[in-house]
Amino acid sequence: MSTRIDMIGIFSEDLPQMVAFYRDVLGFASDWDGEGPYAEFQNDGVRFAMYERKQLPGLLGRAPGFTTGINGTFELAIDLPTSADVDREYARVIAAGGCEVYPPRDEPWGMRSSMVTDPEGNLIEIGSWNKGS
């Protein structure tokens, strides 16, 4: 049997704000109607969802801890077709409310990479392995 990740979930302090950011700024479609503690986004392959943090103690049977500031525990990575796309998308996301971590740069491992955070400090890499324009 081979193991496969089926879903990535973010536990959110402010679900409406986070759904709006991922839907309106990053472009992930969602049919969440603003009701309930769970929202799922359309994403091919691995499911992508959010759940309200305040629901977790009841689910887990204990209170979890959360980071403040930039969450260095994980990143979400968006792969774009070209390096020029990275520069454009980074500028667009920052203008639309993303928080800058570092601007687009060429990495020694061969990709064009930039990093922003969502409103709750989760890292989002915007990058491309294709150097074409």
mmCIF file of C-alpha atoms in Angstrom:
data_model
loop_
_atom_site.group_PDB
_atom_site.id
_atom_site.type_symbol
_atom_site.label_atom_id
_atom_site.label_comp_id
_atom_site.label_asym_id
_atom_site.label_seq_id
_atom_site.Cartn_x
_atom_site.Cartn_y
_atom_site.Cartn_z
ATOM 1 C CA MET A 1 0.000 0.000 0.000
ATOM 2 C CA SER A 2 1.305 3.446 -0.809
ATOM 3 C CA THR A 3 0.474 6.420 1.376
ATOM 4 C CA ARG A 4 -0.962 9.550 -0.188
ATOM 5 C CA ILE A 5 -1.975 12.913 1.257
ATOM 6 C CA ASP A 6 -5.662 13.430 0.543
ATOM 7 C CA MET A 7 -6.223 16.881 2.072
ATOM 8 C CA ILE A 8 -4.392 19.946 3.341
ATOM 9 C CA GLY A 9 -6.346 21.816 6.023
ATOM 10 C CA ILE A 10 -5.706 25.191 7.618
ATOM 11 C CA PHE A 11 -7.194 25.852 11.039
ATOM 12 C CA SER A 12 -8.330 29.456 10.882
ATOM 13 C CA GLU A 13 -8.979 32.095 13.531
ATOM 14 C CA ASP A 14 -11.144 34.181 11.154
ATOM 15 C CA LEU A 15 -12.703 31.852 8.589
ATOM 16 C CA PRO A 16 -14.621 34.519 6.600
ATOM 17 C CA GLN A 17 -11.468 36.634 6.186
ATOM 18 C CA MET A 18 -9.366 33.638 5.179
ATOM 19 C CA VAL A 19 -11.929 32.284 2.709
ATOM 20 C CA ALA A 20 -12.158 35.746 1.135
ATOM 21 C CA PHE A 21 -8.359 35.943 0.789
ATOM 22 C CA TYR A 22 -7.945 32.503 -0.769
ATOM 23 C CA ARG A 23 -11.008 32.955 -3.007
ATOM 24 C CA ASP A 24 -10.751 36.618 -4.031
ATOM 25 C CA VAL A 25 -6.980 37.172 -3.950
ATOM 26 C CA LEU A 26 -5.510 33.760 -4.803
ATOM 27 C CA GLY A 27 -8.397 32.566 -6.983
ATOM 28 C CA PHE A 28 -9.411 29.294 -5.288
ATOM 29 C CA ALA A 29 -13.115 28.757 -5.991
ATOM 30 C CA SER A 30 -15.276 27.781 -3.022
ATOM 31 C CA ASP A 31 -18.978 27.261 -2.570
ATOM 32 C CA TRP A 32 -18.784 28.123 1.158
ATOM 33 C CA ASP A 33 -21.864 30.213 1.974
ATOM 34 C CA GLY A 34 -20.464 31.898 5.081
ATOM 35 C CA GLU A 35 -22.195 29.409 7.379
ATOM 36 C CA GLY A 36 -20.600 26.615 9.332
ATOM 37 C CA PRO A 37 -17.077 25.991 10.594
ATOM 38 C CA TYR A 38 -15.720 24.265 7.440
ATOM 39 C CA ALA A 39 -14.910 25.547 3.959
ATOM 40 C CA GLU A 40 -13.450 23.597 1.063
ATOM 41 C CA PHE A 41 -11.821 25.015 -2.061
ATOM 42 C CA GLN A 42 -11.747 23.591 -5.571
ATOM 43 C CA ASN A 43 -8.273 22.205 -6.200
ATOM 44 C CA ASP A 44 -7.288 19.367 -8.522
ATOM 45 C CA GLY A 45 -5.536 16.489 -6.788
ATOM 46 C CA VAL A 46 -5.177 17.176 -3.068
ATOM 47 C CA ARG A 47 -8.264 18.590 -1.320
ATOM 48 C CA PHE A 48 -7.763 22.008 0.273
ATOM 49 C CA ALA A 49 -9.941 23.095 3.205
ATOM 50 C CA MET A 50 -10.214 25.351 6.254
ATOM 51 C CA TYR A 51 -11.793 24.774 9.639
ATOM 52 C CA GLU A 52 -12.466 27.199 12.493
ATOM 53 C CA ARG A 53 -9.867 27.009 15.261
ATOM 54 C CA LYS A 54 -12.466 27.565 17.969
ATOM 55 C CA GLN A 55 -14.005 24.186 17.067
ATOM 56 C CA LEU A 56 -10.782 22.242 17.668
ATOM 57 C CA PRO A 57 -10.902 21.750 21.471
ATOM 58 C CA GLY A 58 -14.223 19.928 21.100
ATOM 59 C CA LEU A 59 -12.897 17.856 18.210
ATOM 60 C CA LEU A 60 -9.536 17.017 19.797
ATOM 61 C CA GLY A 61 -10.561 16.809 23.432
ATOM 62 C CA ARG A 62 -7.895 19.370 24.393
ATOM 63 C CA ALA A 63 -6.808 22.880 23.442
ATOM 64 C CA PRO A 64 -4.140 23.043 20.714
ATOM 65 C CA GLY A 65 -1.454 25.730 20.509
ATOM 66 C CA PHE A 66 -0.971 28.121 17.601
ATOM 67 C CA THR A 67 1.911 30.243 16.376
ATOM 68 C CA THR A 68 1.822 34.023 16.105
ATOM 69 C CA GLY A 69 3.498 36.102 13.414
ATOM 70 C CA ILE A 70 4.816 34.126 10.444
ATOM 71 C CA ASN A 71 3.886 30.457 10.724
ATOM 72 C CA GLY A 72 7.101 28.620 9.909
ATOM 73 C CA THR A 73 5.512 25.196 10.342
ATOM 74 C CA PHE A 74 4.531 24.695 6.686
ATOM 75 C CA GLU A 75 4.110 26.464 3.367
ATOM 76 C CA LEU A 76 1.662 26.274 0.518
ATOM 77 C CA ALA A 77 3.366 26.540 -2.871
ATOM 78 C CA ILE A 78 1.827 27.882 -6.067
ATOM 79 C CA ASP A 79 3.750 26.857 -9.210
ATOM 80 C CA LEU A 80 3.344 29.195 -12.178
ATOM 81 C CA PRO A 81 4.330 28.594 -15.824
ATOM 82 C CA THR A 82 7.115 31.210 -16.092
ATOM 83 C CA SER A 83 9.429 33.421 -14.055
ATOM 84 C CA ALA A 84 7.679 36.509 -15.426
ATOM 85 C CA ASP A 85 4.402 35.116 -14.075
ATOM 86 C CA VAL A 86 5.982 34.937 -10.605
ATOM 87 C CA ASP A 87 6.877 38.633 -10.700
ATOM 88 C CA ARG A 88 3.397 39.648 -11.901
ATOM 89 C CA GLU A 89 1.504 37.404 -9.465
ATOM 90 C CA TYR A 90 3.632 38.469 -6.505
ATOM 91 C CA ALA A 91 2.953 42.169 -7.256
ATOM 92 C CA ARG A 92 -0.773 41.475 -7.712
ATOM 93 C CA VAL A 93 -1.087 39.495 -4.450
ATOM 94 C CA ILE A 94 0.772 42.163 -2.450
ATOM 95 C CA ALA A 95 -1.420 44.908 -3.954
ATOM 96 C CA ALA A 96 -4.524 42.863 -3.029
ATOM 97 C CA GLY A 97 -3.567 42.443 0.627
ATOM 98 C CA GLY A 98 -0.975 39.667 0.866
ATOM 99 C CA CYS A 99 1.858 40.346 3.320
ATOM 100 C CA GLU A 100 5.367 40.451 1.877
ATOM 101 C CA VAL A 101 7.985 38.017 3.148
ATOM 102 C CA TYR A 102 10.467 38.325 0.247
ATOM 103 C CA PRO A 103 10.151 39.568 -3.338
ATOM 104 C CA PRO A 104 10.807 37.418 -6.419
ATOM 105 C CA ARG A 105 14.369 36.161 -6.691
ATOM 106 C CA ASP A 106 16.313 33.482 -8.531
ATOM 107 C CA GLU A 107 17.186 30.641 -6.168
ATOM 108 C CA PRO A 108 20.410 28.596 -6.345
ATOM 109 C CA TRP A 109 18.345 25.416 -6.831
ATOM 110 C CA GLY A 110 17.020 26.729 -10.147
ATOM 111 C CA MET A 111 13.626 28.283 -9.557
ATOM 112 C CA ARG A 112 12.190 31.790 -9.389
ATOM 113 C CA SER A 113 10.633 32.166 -5.951
ATOM 114 C CA SER A 114 8.821 34.706 -3.804
ATOM 115 C CA MET A 115 7.023 34.405 -0.500
ATOM 116 C CA VAL A 116 3.954 36.076 1.010
ATOM 117 C CA THR A 117 1.692 35.290 3.942
ATOM 118 C CA ASP A 118 -2.059 35.117 4.163
ATOM 119 C CA PRO A 119 -3.867 37.270 6.772
ATOM 120 C CA GLU A 120 -3.069 34.746 9.530
ATOM 121 C CA GLY A 121 0.646 34.429 8.789
ATOM 122 C CA ASN A 122 0.686 31.173 6.806
ATOM 123 C CA LEU A 123 3.499 31.079 4.245
ATOM 124 C CA ILE A 124 2.626 30.952 0.551
ATOM 125 C CA GLU A 125 5.403 30.494 -1.986
ATOM 126 C CA ILE A 126 4.756 31.880 -5.459
ATOM 127 C CA GLY A 127 7.291 30.323 -7.797
ATOM 128 C CA SER A 128 8.196 28.757 -11.120
ATOM 129 C CA TRP A 129 10.727 26.184 -12.248
ATOM 130 C CA ASN A 130 10.574 27.546 -15.821
ATOM 131 C CA LYS A 131 12.976 30.406 -16.528
ATOM 132 C CA GLY A 132 11.114 31.385 -19.710
ATOM 133 C CA SER A 133 9.201 34.635 -19.969
#
